[in-house]
mmCIF file of C-alpha atoms in Angstrom:
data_model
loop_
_atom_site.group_PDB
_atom_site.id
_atom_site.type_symbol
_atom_site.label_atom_id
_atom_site.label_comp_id
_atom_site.label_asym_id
_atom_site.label_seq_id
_atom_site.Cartn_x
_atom_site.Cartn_y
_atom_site.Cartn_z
ATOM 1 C CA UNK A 218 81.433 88.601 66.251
ATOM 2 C CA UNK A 219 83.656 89.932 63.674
ATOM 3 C CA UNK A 220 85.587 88.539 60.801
ATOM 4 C CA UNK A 221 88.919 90.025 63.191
ATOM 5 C CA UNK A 222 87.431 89.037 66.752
ATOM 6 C CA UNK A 223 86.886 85.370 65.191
ATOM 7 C CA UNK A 224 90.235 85.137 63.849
ATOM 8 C CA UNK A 225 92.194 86.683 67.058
ATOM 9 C CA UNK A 226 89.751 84.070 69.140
ATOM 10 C CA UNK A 227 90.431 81.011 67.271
ATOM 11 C CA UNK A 228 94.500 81.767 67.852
ATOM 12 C CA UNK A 229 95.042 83.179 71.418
ATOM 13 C CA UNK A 230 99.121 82.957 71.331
ATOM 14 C CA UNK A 231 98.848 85.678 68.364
ATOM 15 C CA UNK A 232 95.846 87.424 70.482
ATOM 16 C CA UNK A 233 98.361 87.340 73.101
ATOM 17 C CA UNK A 234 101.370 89.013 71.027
ATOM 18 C CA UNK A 235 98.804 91.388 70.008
ATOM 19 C CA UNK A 236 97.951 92.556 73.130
ATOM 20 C CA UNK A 237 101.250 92.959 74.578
ATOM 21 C CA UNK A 238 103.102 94.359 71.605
ATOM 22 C CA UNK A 239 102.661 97.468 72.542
ATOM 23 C CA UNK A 240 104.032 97.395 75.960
ATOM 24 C CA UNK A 241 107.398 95.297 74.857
ATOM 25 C CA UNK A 242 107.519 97.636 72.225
ATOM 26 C CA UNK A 243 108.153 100.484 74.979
ATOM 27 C CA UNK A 244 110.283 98.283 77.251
ATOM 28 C CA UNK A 245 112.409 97.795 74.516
ATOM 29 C CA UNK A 246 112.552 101.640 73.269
ATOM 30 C CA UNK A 247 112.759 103.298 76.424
ATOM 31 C CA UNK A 248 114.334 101.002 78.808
ATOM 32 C CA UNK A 249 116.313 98.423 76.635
ATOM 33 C CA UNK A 250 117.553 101.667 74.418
ATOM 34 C CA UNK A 251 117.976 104.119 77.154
ATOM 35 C CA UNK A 252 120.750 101.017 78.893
ATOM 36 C CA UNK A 253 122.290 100.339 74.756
ATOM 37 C CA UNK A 254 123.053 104.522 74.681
ATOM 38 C CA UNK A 255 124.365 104.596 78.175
ATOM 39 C CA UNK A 256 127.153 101.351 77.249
ATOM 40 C CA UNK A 257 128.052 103.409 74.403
ATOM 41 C CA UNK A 258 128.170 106.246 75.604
ATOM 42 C CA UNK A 259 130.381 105.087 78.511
ATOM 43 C CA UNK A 260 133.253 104.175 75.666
ATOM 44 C CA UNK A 261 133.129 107.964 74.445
ATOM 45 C CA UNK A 262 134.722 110.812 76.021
ATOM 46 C CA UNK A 263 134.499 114.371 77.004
ATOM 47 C CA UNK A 264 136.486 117.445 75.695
ATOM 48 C CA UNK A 265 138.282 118.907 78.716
ATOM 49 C CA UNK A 266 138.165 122.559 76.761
ATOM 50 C CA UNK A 267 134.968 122.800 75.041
ATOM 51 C CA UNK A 268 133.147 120.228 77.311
ATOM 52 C CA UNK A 269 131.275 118.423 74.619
ATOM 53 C CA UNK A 270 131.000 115.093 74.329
ATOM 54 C CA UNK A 271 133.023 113.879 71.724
ATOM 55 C CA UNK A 272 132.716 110.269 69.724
ATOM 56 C CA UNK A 273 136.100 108.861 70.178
ATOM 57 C CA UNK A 274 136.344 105.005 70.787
ATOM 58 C CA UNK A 275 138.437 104.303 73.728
ATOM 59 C CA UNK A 276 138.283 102.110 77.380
ATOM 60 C CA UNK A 277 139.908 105.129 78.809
ATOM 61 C CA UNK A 278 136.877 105.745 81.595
ATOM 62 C CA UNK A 279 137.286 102.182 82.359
ATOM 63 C CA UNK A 280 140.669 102.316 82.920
ATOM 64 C CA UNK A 281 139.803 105.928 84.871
ATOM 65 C CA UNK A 282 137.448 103.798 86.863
ATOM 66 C CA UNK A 283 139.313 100.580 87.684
ATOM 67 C CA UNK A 284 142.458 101.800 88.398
ATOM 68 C CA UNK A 285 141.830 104.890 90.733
ATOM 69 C CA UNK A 286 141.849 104.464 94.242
ATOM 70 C CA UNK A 287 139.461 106.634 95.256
ATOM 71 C CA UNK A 288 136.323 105.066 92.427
ATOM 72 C CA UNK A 289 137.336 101.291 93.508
ATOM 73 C CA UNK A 290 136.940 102.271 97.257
ATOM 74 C CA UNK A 291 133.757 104.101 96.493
ATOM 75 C CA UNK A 292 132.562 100.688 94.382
ATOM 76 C CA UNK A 293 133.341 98.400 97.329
ATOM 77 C CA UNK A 294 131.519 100.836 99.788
ATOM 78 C CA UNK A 295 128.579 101.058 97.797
ATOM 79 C CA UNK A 296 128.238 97.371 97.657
ATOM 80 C CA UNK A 297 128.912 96.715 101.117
ATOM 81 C CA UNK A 298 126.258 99.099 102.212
ATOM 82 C CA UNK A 299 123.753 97.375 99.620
ATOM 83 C CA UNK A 300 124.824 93.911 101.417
ATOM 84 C CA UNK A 301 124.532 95.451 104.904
ATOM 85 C CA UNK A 302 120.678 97.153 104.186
ATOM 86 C CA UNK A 303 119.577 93.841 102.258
ATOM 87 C CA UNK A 304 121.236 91.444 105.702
ATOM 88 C CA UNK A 305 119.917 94.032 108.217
ATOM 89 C CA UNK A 306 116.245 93.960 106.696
ATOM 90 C CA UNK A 307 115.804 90.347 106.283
ATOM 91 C CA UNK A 308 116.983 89.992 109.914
ATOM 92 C CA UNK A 309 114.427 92.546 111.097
ATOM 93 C CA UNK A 310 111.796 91.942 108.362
ATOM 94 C CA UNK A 311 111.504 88.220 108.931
ATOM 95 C CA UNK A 312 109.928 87.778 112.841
ATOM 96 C CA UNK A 313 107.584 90.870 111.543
ATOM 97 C CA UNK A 314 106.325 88.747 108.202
ATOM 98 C CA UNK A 315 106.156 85.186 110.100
ATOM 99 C CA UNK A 316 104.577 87.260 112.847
ATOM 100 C CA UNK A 317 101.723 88.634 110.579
ATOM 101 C CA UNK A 318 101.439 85.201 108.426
ATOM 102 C CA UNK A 319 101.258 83.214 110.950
ATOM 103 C CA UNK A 320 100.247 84.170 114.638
ATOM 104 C CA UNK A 321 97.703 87.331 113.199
ATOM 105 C CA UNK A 322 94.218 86.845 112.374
ATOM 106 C CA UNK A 323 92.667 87.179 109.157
ATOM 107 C CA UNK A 324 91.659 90.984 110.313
ATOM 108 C CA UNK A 325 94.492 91.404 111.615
ATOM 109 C CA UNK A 326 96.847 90.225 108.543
ATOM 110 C CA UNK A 327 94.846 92.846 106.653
ATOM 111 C CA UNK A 328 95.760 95.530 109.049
ATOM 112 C CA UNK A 329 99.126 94.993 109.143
ATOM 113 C CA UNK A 330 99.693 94.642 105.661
ATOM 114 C CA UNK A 331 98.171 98.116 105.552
ATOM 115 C CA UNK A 332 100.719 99.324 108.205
ATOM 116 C CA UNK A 333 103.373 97.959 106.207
ATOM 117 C CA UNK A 334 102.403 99.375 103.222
ATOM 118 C CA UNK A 335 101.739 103.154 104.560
ATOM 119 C CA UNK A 336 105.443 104.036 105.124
ATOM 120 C CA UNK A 337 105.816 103.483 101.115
ATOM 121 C CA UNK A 338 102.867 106.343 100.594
ATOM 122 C CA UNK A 339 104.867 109.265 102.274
ATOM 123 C CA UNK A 340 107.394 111.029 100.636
ATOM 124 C CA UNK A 341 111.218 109.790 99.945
ATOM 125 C CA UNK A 342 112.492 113.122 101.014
ATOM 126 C CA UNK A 343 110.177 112.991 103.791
ATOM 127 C CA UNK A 344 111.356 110.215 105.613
ATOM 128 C CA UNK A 345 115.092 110.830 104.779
ATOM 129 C CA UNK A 346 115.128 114.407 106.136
ATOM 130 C CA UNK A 347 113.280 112.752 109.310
ATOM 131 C CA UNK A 348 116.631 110.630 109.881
ATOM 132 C CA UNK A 349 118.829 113.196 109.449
ATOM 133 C CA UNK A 350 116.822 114.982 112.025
ATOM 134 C CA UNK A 351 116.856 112.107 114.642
ATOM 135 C CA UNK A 352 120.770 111.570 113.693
ATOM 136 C CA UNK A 353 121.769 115.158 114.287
ATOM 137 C CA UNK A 354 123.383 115.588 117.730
ATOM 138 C CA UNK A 355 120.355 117.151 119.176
ATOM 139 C CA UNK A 356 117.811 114.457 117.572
ATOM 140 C CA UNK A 357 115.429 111.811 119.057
ATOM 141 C CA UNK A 358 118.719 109.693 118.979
ATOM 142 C CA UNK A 359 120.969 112.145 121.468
ATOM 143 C CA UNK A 360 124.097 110.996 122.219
ATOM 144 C CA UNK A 361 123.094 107.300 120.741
ATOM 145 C CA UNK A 362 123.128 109.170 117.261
ATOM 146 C CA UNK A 363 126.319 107.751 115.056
ATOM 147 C CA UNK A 364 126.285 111.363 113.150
ATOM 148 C CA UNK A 365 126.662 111.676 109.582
ATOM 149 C CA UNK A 366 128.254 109.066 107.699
ATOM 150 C CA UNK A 367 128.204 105.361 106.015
ATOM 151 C CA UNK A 368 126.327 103.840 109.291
ATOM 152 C CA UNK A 369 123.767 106.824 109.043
ATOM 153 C CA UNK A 370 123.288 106.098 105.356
ATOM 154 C CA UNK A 371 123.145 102.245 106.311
ATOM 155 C CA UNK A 372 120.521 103.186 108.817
ATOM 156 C CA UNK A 373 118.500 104.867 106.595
ATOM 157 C CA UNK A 374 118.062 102.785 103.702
ATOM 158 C CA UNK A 375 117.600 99.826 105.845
ATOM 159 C CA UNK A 376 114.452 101.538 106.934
ATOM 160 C CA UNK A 377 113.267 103.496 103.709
ATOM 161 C CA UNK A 378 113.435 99.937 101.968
ATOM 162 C CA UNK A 379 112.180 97.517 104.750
ATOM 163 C CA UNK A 380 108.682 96.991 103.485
ATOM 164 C CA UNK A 381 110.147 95.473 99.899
ATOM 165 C CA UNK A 382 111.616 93.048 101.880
ATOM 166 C CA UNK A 383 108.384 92.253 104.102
ATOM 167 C CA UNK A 384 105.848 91.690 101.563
ATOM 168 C CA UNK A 385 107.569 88.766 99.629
ATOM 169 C CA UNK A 386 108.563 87.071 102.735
ATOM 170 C CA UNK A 387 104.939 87.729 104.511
ATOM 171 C CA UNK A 388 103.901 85.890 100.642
ATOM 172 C CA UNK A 389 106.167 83.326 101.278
ATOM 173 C CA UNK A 390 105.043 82.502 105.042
ATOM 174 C CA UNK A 391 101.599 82.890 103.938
ATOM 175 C CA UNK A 392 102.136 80.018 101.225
ATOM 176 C CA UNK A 393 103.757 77.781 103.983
ATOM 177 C CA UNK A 394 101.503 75.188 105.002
ATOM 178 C CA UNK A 395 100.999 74.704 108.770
ATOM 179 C CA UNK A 396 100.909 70.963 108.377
ATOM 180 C CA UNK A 397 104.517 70.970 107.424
ATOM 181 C CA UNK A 398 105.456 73.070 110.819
ATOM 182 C CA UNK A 399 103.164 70.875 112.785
ATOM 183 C CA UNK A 400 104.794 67.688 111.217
ATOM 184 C CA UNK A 401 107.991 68.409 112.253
ATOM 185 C CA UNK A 402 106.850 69.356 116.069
ATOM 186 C CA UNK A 403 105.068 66.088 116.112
ATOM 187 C CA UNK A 404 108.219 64.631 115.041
ATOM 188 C CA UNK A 405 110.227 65.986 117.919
ATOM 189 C CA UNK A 406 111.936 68.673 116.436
ATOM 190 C CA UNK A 407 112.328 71.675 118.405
ATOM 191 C CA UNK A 408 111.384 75.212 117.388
ATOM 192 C CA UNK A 409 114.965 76.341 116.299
ATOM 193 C CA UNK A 410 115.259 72.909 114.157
ATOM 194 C CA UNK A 411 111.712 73.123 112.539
ATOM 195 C CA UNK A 412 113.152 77.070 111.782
ATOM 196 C CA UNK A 413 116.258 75.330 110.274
ATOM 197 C CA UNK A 414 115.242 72.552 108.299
ATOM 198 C CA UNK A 415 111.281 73.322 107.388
ATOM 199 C CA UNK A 416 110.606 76.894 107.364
ATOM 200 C CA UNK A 417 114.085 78.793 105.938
ATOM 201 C CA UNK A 418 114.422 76.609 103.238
ATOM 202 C CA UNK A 419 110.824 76.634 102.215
ATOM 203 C CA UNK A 420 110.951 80.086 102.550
ATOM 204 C CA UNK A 421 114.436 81.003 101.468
ATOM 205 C CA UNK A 422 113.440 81.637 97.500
ATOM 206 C CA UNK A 423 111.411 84.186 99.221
ATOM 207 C CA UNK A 424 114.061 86.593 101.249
ATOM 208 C CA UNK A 425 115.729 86.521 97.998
ATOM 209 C CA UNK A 426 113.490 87.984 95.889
ATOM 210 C CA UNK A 427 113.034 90.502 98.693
ATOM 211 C CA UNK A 428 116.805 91.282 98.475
ATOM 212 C CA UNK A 429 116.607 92.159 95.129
ATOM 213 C CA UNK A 430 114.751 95.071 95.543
ATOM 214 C CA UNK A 431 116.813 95.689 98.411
ATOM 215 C CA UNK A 432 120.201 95.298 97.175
ATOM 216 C CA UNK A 433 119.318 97.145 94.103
ATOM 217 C CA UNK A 434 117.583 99.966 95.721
ATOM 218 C CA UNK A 435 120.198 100.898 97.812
ATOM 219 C CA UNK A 436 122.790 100.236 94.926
ATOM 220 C CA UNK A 437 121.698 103.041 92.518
ATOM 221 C CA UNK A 438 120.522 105.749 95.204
ATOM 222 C CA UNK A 439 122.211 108.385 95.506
ATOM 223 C CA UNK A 440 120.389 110.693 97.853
ATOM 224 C CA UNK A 441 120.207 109.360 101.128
ATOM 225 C CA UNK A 442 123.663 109.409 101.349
ATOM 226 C CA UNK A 443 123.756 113.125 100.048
ATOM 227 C CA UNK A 444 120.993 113.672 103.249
ATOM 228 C CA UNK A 445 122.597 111.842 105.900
ATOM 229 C CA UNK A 446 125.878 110.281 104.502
ATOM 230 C CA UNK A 447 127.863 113.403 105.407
ATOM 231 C CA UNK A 448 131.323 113.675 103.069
ATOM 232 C CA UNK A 449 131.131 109.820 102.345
ATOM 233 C CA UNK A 450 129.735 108.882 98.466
ATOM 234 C CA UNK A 451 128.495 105.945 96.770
ATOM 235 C CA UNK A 452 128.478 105.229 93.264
ATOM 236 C CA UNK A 453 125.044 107.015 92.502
ATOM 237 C CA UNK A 454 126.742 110.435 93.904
ATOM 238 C CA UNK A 455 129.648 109.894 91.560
ATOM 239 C CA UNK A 456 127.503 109.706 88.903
ATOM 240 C CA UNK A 457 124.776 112.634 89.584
ATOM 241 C CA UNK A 458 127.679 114.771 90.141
ATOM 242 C CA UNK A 459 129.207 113.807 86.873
ATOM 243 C CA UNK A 460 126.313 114.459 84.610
ATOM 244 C CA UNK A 461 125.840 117.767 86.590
ATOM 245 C CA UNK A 462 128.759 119.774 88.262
ATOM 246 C CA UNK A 463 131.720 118.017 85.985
ATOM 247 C CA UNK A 464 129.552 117.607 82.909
ATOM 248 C CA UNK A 465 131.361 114.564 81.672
ATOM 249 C CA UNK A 466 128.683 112.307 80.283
ATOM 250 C CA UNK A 467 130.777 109.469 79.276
ATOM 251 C CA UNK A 468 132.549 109.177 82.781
ATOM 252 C CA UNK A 469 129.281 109.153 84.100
ATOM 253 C CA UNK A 470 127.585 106.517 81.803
ATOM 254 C CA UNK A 471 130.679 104.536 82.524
ATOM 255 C CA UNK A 472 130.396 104.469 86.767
ATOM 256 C CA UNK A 473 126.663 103.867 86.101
ATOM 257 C CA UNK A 474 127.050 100.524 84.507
ATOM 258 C CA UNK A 475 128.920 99.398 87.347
ATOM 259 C CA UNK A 476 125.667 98.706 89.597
ATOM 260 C CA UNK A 477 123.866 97.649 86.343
ATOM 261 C CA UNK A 478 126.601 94.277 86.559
ATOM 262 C CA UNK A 479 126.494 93.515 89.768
ATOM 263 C CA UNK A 480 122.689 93.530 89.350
ATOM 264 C CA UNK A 481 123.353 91.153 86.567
ATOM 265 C CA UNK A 482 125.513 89.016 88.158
ATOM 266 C CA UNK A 483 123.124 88.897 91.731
ATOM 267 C CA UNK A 484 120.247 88.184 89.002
ATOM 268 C CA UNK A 485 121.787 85.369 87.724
ATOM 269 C CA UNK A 486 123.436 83.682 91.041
ATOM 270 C CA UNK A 487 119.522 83.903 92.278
ATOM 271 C CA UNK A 488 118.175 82.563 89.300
ATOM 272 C CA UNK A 489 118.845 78.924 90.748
ATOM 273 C CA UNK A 490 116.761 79.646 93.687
ATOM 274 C CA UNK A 491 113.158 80.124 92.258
ATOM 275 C CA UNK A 492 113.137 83.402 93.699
ATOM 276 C CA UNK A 493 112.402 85.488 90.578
ATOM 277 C CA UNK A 494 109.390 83.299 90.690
ATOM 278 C CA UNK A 495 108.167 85.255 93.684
ATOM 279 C CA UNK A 496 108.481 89.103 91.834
#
């Protein structure tokens, strides 16, 4: 062993630092300094004639953004679609995790979990030009089909992001002891009861951290709805079309820190419940 290994094993908090210096060195470069430039740059503004960003201090895109009818109903849609896609897959992605954590055998748990996991391997554009197919008015859906539009959009995310919420809940079941749900039979209490009072709260931290991918993925995207949301836009669109068609960076840095708040926010209302501690 030498003279370096010794020294690096006789302290393993500073082996430790070593070790991940160089990753937290990147987070902090790319990801940390990519999210400082875009707050600055979102207090900047762009020259309407030459169409270069100029550095001129001012909360004029915030006051663009806030008071503008049109940007404040395209924030509320966005997060009511997020809210929508996160309530509609815990509703559909909860009978499906309790089903495979609890009532499937071992073989079977590993099966499913492969099923689960296969959607995730095909191709974004893939399975969002599939929906628009089915929701055209001569798709699988027929005459059921809602068209184009915010419940298209809602449809579609709520599928493309149903597996992030089945895997931490199917973690969550899986942790559950049956002792506890067979407790609470032997102590009379019917199924709906034991659902109420043993296995949601036990299991709550989980949906949550399953709604953060959830709520977060369906925040920032921006193509779906381009795919199957018809003329209706969310804030992702507002920004892509910013940085590309309108050119005006700082508008667009501005609308994009928007989601990066209410991720924030939802981050630290969940904080309480344990449920980072199931990422």
């Amino acid at each position: 062993m030498t003279a370096v290994s010794a020294f690096f094993y006789r302290k393993p908090k500073l082996r430790l630092g070593f070790l991940l210096s160089a990753p937290l060195l990147w987070l902090g470069l790319a990801y940390l300094g990519a999210l400082a430039a875009l707050f600055v740059t979102a207090f900047w503004r762009t020259d309407t004639f030459t169409g270069q960003v100029v550095v001129d201090w001012s909360l004029d895109n915030f006051t663009t953004l806030f008071t503008d009818a049109v940007y404040r109903t395209i924030t509320f849609r966005t997060a009511g679609i997020a809210v929508l896609v996160t309530v509609i897959d815990a509703v559909v992605a909860f009978p499906m995790a309790y089903a495979m954590a609890k009532l499937a055998s071992p073989r079977a748990q590993r099966i499913l979990v492969i099923a689960v996991m296969t959607p995730l391997w095909a191709s974004y554009l893939v399975k969002a030009y599939a929906w628009r197919s089915m929701l055209s008015g001569n798709g699988a859906l027929g005459w059921l089909s809602p068209g184009y539009g915010v419940t298209a959009t809602i449809m579609t995310l709520a599928y493309l992001w149903l597996p992030y919420m089945i895997l931490p809940i199917y973690a969550g079941l899986d942790r559950l002891p049956d002792s506890l749900v067979d407790a609470s039979g032997d102590l009379g209490a019917r199924p709906f009861r034991t659902f109420r009072s043993v296995i949601l709260p036990l299991t709550f931290p989980a949906i949550v951290a399953g709604s953060i991918f959830t709520f977060s993925l369906s925040l920032g995207d921006y193509i779906a709805v381009k795919i199957v949301g018809g003329t209706s836009q969310m804030l992702g669109n507002v920004v892509y079309d910013n940085i590309g068609a309108a050119g005006n960076l700082p508008f667009a840095a501005t609308v994009a820190t928007v989601p990066v708040v209410i991720m924030l926010a939802y981050l630290a209302a969940v904080r309480r419940t344990g449920a980072l501690d199931n990422l």
